[in-house]
Coordinates of C-alpha atoms and ligand atoms in Angstrom, one line a residue:
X1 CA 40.4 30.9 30.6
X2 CA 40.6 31.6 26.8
X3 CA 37.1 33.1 25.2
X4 CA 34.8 31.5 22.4
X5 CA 34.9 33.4 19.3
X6 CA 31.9 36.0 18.3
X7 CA 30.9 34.0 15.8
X8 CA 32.9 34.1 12.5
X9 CA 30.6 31.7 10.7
X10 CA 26.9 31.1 10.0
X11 CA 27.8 27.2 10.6
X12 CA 30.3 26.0 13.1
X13 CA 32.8 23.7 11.4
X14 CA 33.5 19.8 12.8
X15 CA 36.8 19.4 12.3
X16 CA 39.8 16.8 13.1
X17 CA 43.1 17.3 13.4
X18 CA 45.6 14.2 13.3
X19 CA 48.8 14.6 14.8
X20 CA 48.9 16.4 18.3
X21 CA 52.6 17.3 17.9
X22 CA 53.6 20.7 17.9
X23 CA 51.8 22.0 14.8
X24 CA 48.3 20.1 15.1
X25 CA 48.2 21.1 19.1
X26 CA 48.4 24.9 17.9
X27 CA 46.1 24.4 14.9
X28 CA 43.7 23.2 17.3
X29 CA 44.1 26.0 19.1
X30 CA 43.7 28.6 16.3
X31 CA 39.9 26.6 15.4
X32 CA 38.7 26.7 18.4
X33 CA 39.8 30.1 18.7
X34 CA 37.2 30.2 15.6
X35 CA 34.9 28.4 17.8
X36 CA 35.1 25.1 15.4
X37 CA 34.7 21.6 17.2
X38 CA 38.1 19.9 17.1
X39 CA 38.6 16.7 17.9
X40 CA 42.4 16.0 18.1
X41 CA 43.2 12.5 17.5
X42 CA 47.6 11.8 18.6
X43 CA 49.1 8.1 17.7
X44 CA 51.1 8.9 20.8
X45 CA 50.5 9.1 24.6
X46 CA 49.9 12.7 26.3
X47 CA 53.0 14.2 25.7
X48 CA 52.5 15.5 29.5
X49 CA 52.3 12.1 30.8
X50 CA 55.1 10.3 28.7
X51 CA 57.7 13.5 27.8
X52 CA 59.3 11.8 24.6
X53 CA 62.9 11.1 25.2
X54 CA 65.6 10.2 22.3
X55 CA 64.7 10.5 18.8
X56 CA 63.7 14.0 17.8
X57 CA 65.3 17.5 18.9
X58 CA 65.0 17.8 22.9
X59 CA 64.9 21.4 22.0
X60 CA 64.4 24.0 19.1
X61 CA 65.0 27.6 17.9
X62 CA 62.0 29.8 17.9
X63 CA 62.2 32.6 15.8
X64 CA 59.6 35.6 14.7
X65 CA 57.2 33.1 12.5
X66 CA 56.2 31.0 15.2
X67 CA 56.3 34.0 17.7
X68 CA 53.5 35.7 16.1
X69 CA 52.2 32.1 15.8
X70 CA 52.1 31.6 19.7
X71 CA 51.1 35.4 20.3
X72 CA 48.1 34.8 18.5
X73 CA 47.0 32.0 20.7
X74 CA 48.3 34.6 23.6
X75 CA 51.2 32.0 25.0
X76 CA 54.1 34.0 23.2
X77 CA 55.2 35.8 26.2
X78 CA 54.9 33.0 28.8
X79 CA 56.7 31.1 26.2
X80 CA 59.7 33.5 26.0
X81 CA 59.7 34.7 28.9
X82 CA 59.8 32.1 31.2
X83 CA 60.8 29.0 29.1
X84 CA 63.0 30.7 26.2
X85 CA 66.3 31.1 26.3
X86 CA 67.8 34.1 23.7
X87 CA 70.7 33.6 21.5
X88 CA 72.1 36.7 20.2
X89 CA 74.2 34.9 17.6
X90 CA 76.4 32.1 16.7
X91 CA 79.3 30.9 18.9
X92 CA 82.1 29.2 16.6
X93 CA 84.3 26.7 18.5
X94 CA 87.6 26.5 16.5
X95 CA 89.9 23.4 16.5
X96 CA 91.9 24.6 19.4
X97 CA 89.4 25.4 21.6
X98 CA 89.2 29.1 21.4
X99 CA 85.9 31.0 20.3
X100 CA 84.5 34.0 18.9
X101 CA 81.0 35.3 18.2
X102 CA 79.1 36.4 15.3
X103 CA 75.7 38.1 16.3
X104 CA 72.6 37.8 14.2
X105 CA 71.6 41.5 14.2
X106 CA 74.3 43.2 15.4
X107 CA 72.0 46.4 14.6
X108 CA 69.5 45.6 16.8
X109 CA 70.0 43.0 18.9
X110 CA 67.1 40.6 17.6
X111 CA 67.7 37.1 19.2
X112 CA 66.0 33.6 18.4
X113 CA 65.2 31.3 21.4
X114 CA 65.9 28.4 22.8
X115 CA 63.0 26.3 24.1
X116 CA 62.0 22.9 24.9
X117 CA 60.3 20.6 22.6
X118 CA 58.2 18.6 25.2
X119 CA 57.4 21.9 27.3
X120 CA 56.2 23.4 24.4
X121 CA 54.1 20.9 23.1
X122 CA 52.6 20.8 26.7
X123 CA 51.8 23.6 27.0
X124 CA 49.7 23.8 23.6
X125 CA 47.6 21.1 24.6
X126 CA 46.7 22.4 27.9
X127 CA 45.8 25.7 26.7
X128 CA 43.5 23.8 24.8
X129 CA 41.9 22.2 27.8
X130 CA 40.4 25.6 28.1
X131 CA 38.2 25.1 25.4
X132 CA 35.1 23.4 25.6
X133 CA 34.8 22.9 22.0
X134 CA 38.3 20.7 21.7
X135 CA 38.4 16.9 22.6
X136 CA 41.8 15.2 22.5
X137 CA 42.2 11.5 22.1
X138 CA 45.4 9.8 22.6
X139 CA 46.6 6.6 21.6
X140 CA 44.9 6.7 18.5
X141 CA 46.8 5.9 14.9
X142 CA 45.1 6.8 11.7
X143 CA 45.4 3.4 9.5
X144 CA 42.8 4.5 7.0
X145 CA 41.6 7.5 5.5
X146 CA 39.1 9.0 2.5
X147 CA 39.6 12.1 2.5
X148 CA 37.3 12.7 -0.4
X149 CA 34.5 12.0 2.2
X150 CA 36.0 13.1 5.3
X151 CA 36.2 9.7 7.1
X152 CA 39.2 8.3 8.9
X153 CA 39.3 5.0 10.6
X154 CA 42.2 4.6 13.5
X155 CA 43.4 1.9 15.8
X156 CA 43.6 2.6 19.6
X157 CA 47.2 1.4 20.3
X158 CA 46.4 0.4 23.8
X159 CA 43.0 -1.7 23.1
X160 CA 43.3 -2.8 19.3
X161 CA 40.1 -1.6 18.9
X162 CA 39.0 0.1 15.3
X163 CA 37.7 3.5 16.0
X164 CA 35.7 4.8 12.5
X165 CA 35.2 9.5 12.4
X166 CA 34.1 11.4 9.8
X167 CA 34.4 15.5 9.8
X168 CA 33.4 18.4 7.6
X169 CA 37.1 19.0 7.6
X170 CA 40.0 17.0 8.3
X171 CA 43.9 18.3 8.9
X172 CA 47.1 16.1 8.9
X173 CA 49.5 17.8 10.7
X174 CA 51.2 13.9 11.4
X175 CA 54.6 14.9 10.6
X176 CA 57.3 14.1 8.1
X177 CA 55.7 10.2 7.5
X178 CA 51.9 11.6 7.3
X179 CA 49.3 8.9 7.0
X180 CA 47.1 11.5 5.9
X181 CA 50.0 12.6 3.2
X182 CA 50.1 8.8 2.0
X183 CA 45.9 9.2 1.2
X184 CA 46.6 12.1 -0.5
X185 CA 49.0 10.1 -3.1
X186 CA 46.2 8.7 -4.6
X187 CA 44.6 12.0 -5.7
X188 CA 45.5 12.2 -9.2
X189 CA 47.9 15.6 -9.7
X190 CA 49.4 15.1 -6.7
X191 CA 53.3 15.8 -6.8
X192 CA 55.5 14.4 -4.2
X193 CA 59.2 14.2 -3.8
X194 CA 61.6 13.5 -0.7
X195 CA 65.3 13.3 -0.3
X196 CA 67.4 11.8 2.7
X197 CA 70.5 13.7 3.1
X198 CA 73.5 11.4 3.6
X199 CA 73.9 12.8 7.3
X200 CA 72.1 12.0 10.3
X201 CA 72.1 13.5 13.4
X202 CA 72.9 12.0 17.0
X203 CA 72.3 14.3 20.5
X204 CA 74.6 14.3 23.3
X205 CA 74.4 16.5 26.9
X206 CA 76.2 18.9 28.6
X207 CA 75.4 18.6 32.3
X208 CA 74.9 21.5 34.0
X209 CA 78.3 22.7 36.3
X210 CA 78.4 21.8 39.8
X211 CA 77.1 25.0 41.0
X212 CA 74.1 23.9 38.3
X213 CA 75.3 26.9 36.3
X214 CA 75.8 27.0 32.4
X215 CA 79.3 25.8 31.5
X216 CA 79.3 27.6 28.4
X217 CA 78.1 31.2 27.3
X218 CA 74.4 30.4 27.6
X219 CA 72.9 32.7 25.6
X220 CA 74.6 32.0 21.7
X221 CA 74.1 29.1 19.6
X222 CA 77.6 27.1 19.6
X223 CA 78.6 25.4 16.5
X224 CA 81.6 23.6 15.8
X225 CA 82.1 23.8 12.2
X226 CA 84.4 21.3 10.7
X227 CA 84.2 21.6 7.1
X228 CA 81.9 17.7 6.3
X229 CA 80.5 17.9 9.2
X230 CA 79.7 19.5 12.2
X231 CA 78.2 19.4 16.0
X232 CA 76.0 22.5 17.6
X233 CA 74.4 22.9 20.9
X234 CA 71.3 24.8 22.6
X235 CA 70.8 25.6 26.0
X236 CA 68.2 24.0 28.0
X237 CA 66.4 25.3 31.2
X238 CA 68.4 23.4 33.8
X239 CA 71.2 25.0 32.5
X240 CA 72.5 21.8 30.5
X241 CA 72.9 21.8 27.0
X242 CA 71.6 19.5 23.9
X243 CA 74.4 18.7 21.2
X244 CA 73.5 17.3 18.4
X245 CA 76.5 16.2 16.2
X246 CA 75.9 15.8 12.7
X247 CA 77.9 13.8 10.0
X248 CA 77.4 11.8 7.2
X249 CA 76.5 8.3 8.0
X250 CA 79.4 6.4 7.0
X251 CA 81.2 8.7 9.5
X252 CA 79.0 7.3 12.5
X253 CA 79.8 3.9 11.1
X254 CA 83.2 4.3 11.5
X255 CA 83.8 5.0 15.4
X256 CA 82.6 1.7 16.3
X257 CA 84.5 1.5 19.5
X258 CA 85.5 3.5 22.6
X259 CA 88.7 4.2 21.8
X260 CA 87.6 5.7 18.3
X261 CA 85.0 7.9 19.6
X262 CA 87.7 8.9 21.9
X263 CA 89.8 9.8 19.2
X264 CA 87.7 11.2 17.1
X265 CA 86.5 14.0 19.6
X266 CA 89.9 14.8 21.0
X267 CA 91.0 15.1 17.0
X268 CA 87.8 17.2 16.3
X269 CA 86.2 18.4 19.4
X270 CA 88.9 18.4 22.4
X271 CA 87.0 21.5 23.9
X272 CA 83.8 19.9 24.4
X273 CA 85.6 16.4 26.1
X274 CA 86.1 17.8 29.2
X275 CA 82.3 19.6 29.2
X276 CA 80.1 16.6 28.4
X277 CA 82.9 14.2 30.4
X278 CA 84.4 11.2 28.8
X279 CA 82.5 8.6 30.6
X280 CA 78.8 10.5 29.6
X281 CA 80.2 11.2 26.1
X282 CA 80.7 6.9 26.0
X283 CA 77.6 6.4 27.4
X284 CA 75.7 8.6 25.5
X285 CA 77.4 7.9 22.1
X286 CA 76.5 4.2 21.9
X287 CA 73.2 4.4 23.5
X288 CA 71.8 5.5 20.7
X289 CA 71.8 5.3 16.8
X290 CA 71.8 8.5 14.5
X291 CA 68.7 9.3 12.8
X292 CA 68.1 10.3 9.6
X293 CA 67.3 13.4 8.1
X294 CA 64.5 13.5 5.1
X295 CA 63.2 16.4 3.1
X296 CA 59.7 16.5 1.9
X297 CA 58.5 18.7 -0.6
X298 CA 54.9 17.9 -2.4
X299 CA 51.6 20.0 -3.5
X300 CA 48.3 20.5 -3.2
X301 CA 48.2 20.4 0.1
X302 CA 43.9 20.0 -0.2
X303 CA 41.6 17.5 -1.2
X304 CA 39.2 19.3 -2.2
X305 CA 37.4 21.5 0.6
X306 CA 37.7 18.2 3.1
X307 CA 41.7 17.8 3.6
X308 CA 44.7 19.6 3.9
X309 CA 48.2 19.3 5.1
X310 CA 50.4 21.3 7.0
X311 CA 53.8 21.4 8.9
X312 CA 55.7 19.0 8.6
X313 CA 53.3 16.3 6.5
X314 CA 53.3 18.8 4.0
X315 CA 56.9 20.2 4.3
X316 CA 59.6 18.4 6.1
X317 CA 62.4 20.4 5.8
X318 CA 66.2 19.6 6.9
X319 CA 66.7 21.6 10.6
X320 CA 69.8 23.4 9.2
X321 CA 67.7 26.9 9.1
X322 CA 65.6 26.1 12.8
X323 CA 62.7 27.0 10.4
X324 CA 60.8 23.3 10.4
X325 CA 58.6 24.2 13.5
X326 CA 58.5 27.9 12.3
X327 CA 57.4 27.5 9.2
X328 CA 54.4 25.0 10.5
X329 CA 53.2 27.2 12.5
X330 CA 53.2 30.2 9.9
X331 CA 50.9 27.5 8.5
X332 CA 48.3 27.7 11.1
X333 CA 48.6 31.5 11.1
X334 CA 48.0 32.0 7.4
X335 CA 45.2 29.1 7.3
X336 CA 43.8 31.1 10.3
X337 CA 44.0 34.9 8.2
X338 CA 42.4 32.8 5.1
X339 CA 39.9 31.7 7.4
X340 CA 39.3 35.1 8.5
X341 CA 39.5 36.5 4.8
X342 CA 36.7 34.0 3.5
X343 CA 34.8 33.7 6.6
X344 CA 35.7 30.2 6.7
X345 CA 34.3 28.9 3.3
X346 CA 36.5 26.0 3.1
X347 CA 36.3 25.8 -1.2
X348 CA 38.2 29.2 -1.0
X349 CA 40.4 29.1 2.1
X350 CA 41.8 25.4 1.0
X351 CA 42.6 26.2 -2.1
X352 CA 44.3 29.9 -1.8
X353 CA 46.2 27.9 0.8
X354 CA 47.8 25.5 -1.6
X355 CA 48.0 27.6 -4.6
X356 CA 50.4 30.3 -2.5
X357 CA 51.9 28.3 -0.1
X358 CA 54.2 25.8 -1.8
X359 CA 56.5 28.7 -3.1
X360 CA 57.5 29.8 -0.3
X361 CA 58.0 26.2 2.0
X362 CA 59.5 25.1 -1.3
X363 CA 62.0 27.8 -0.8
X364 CA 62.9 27.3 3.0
X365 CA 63.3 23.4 2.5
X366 CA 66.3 24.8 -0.6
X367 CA 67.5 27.5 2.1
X368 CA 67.5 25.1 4.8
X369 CA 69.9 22.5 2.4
X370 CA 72.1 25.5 1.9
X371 CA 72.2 26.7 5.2
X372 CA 74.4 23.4 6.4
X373 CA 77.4 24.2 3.8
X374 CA 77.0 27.5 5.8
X375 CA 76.9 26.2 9.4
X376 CA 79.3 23.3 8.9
X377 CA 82.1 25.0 6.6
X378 CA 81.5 28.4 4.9
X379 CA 81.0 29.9 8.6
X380 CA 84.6 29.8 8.8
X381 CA 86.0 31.1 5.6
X382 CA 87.2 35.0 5.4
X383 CA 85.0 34.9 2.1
X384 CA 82.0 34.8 4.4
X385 CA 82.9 37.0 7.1
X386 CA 83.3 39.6 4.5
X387 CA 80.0 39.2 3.0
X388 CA 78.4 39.4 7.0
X389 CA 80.2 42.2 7.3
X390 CA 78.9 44.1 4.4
X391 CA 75.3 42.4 4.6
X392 CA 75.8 44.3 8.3
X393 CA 76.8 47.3 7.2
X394 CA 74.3 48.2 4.5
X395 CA 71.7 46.9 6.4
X396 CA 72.6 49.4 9.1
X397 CA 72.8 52.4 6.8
X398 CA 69.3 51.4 5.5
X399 CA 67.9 49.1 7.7
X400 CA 64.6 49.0 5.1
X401 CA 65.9 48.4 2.2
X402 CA 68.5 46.3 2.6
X403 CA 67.9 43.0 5.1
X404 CA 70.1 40.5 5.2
X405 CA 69.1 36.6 4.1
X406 CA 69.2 35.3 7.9
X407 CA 67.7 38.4 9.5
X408 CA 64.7 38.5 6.9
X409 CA 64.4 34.5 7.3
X410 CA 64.4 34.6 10.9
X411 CA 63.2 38.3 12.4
X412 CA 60.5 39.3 9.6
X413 CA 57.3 37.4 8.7
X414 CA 58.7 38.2 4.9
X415 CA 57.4 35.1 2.9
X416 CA 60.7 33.0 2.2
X417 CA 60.0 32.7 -1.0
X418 CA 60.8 37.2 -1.2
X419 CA 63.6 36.6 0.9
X420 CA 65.3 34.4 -1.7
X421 CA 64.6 37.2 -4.2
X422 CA 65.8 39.7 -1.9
X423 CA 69.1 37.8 -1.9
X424 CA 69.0 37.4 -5.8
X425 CA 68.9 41.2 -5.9
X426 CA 71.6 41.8 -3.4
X427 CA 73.9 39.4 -4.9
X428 CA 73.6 41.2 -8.2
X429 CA 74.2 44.8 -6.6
X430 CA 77.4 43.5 -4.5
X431 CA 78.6 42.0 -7.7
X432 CA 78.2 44.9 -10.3
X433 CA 79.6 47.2 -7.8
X434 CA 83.1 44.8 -7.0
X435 CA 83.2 44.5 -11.1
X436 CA 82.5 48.2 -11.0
X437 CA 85.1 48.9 -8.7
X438 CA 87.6 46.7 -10.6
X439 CA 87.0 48.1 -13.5
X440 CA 87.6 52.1 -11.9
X441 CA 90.9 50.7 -9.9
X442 CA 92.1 49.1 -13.5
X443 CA 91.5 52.7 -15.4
X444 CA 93.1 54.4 -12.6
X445 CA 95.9 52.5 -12.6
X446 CA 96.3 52.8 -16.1
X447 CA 95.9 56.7 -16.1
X448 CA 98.5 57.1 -13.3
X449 CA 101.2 55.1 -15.9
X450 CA 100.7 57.0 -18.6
Ligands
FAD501 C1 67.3 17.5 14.9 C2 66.2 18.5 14.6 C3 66.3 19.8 15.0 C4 65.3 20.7 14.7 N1 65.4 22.0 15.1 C5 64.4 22.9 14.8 C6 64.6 24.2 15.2 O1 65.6 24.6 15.8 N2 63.6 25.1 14.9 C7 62.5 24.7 14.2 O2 61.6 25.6 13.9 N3 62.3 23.4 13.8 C8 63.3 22.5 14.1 N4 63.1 21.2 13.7 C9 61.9 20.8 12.9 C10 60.8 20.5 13.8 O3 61.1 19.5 14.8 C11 59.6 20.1 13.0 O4 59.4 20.9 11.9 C12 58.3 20.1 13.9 O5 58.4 19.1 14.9 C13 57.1 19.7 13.0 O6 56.0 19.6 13.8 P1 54.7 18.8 13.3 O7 53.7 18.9 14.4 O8 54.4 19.1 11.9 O9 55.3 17.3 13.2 P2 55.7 16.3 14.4 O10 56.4 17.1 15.4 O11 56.4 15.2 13.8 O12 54.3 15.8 15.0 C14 53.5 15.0 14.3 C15 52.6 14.2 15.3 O13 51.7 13.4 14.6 C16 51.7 12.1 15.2 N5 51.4 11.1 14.3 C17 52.2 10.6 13.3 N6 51.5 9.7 12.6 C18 50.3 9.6 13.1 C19 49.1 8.8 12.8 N7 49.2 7.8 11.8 N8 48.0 8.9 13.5 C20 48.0 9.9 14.5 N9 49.0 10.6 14.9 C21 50.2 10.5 14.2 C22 53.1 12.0 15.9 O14 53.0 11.1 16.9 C23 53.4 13.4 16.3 O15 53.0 13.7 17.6 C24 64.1 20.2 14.0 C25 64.0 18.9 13.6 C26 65.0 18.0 13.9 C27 64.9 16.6 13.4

């Protein structure tokens, strides 16, 4: 049973979250932590009840950020340790079917995990069963909200009926189409911008062998890389796998039939035919319709000292850096260190929060954009094995000074927006030291002739 908080403030806060996805269930969690009163208010039914099924990513990387996230609200290590599964690196399926592995650290040994979206998610919102001072309603969709005043009105989805709260503070952590994001577009100063990429996504399965074994290496992240486009797959607990292929639209448009599909993956992906099975691959191919994928960047994230944003309603990223979920719940833990730093004077905590936070998810949305010319192409040029091989080597000679852009992105808490410096910097040393070298080769050359 988790413990109330020894009182942080003078005044306990009333606060509602909207959105009990994976962000607002742990944000909940971090206030009542504070011992706040949260109500939680989800469009959607219990998550426990209804697991979602197609649509969004059966499962996701965790990484270091939302680690120290879930260790705060002490469910890291059940997390990992029962319901993550580690991948050491990335496992690149070549046209012809063979393989070969690139680690992540090989100096280490770090790992990111595997982990289920709907386990998760449940498991957030029944650790915050065990606090008194957290209500959850279901079924309920914000339609209306002034967040200069702190009232919302939503619409129970079951009964119709209009449901009218107001809060000293409210937080929309609704996701990449935030209703409380669309209120905020009325504040004057408010900048907004979004970008669909031309690509959408569309998950298959690997089922599990007959022995209900993996049929691949379990513990990598597999990508097959083909230049425009490209498919990857995680591991799931029963030992299946979730592919997702992604391509540009006009692409999906294109295999329109059986035989094309068929085609198309025996042109692309023979290896995989045989280990998702023809008849699934069918099945699962035209069951479904590839979603988009949209990028969201826009700032303040506060009204005021009555509303703020966070996760994905204030940064939707593209998934290409498995930093989306990450990087919202760094949110909750730097909102939750602000609220700790200002003894929860909401003036002071909601503004630091948006004047030093939009660098930095500004910067993982750009890295994230990148990171798919990485995955889907560069992974597989010599030009890049080169660089990972020198990134490697310096970084183990001085594993402090010089970190690699993935590792400090994925194993450090650095904020992303000193990563992208840090890679600035490194860029400039390789490149003085290849003209440097070029330069001492050329007069060498030239002193040996004469
Ligand atoms: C294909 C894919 C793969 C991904 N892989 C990774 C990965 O490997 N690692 C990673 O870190 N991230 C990954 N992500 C990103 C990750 O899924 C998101 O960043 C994360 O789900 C954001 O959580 P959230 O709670 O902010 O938003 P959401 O998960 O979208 O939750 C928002 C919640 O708000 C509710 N809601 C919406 N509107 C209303 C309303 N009007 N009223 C009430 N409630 C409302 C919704 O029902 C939902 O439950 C991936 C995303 C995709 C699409």
């Amino acid at each position: 049973m988790a413990s109330l908080p020894n009182g942080h403030t003078a005044k306990k806060l009333d606060i509602v979250v909207v959105g009990g996805g994976l962000v607002g269930s742990l944000e909940a969690l971090y206030l009542a932590k504070r011992g706040h009163r949260v109500r939680l208010y989800e469009y959607r039914e219990d998550i426990r009840e209804t697991p979602q099924a197609r649509g969004r990513s059966i499962n996701l990387a965790l990484s270091i950020r939302g680690r120290r996230a879930l260790k705060d609200v002490g469910l890291e290590q059940h997390m990992i340790e029962n319901h993550g599964i580690p991948m050491v690196g990335r496992m690149i399926h070549k046209l012809d079917g063979t393989t070969y592995a690139i680690p992540y650290d090989a100096r280490t040994n770090q790992c990111i995990y595997s982990v289920g979206r709907n386990y998760l998610n449940g498991m957030l919102l029944k650790e915050s069963e065990n606090y008194e001072n957290v209500e959850r309603y279901f079924n309920h969709k914000l339609i209306e909200a002034n967040l200069k005043k702190g009232s919302l009105t939503f619409t129970k989805t079951d009964t119709k009926e209009e449901v009218k709260v107001n809060a000293d503070l409210v937080i929309g952590a609704d996701g990449a189409f935030s209703a409380v994001r669309k209120a905020m577009m009325k504040q004057p100063l408010f900048d907004y911008s979004q970008k669909y990429i031309e690509h959408g996504y569309l998950e298959l399965c690997i089922p599990s062998n007959a022995n209900g074994g993996f049929q691949m290496p379990a513990n990598y992240l597999h990508i097959w890389p083909r230049g425009t486009f490209m498919m990857i797959a995680l591991p799931n607990q029963d030992c299946s796998w979730t592919v997702t292929l992604f391509m540009p639209f006009t692409n999906f448009k294109k295999l329109d039939s059986k035989e094309k599909l068929l085609q198309f993956f025996e042109k692309y992906f023979p290896d995989s035919i045989p280990l998702i099975g023809k008849k699934k691959l069918i099945e699962d191919f035209f069951s479904g319709s590839p979603s988009p994928l949209v990028s969201v960047k826009c700032r303040p994230y506060n009204v005021d000292d009555k509303a703020l944003i966070i996760g994905d309603a204030a940064h939707a990223v593209v998934p290409f850096y498995g930093q989306g979920m990450n990087a919202g719940f760094e949110d909750c833990t730097l909102l939750d260190q602000l609220m700790q730093k200002y003894k929860d004077d909401l003036p002071r905590v909601l503004e630091e929060f948006s004047d030093t936070r939009w660098k930095d998810t500004y910067a993982i949305s750009d890295l994230a954009m990148y990171n798919y010319v990485e995955m889907r192409d560069l992974v597989t040029r010599p030009s890049y094995r080169i660089r990972k091989a020198f990134d490697d080597l310096i970084f183990w000679a001085f594993p402090n000074f010089w970190v690699p852009l993935y590792n400090s992105v994925t194993f450090t808490t650095m904020p992303y927006s000193k990563c992208v410096e840090n890679r600035r910097w490194q860029n400039k040393v390789l490149f003085s030291v290849i003209v440097a070298f070029m330069i001492f080769t050329m007069f060498g050359l030239f002193y040996v002739r004469n």
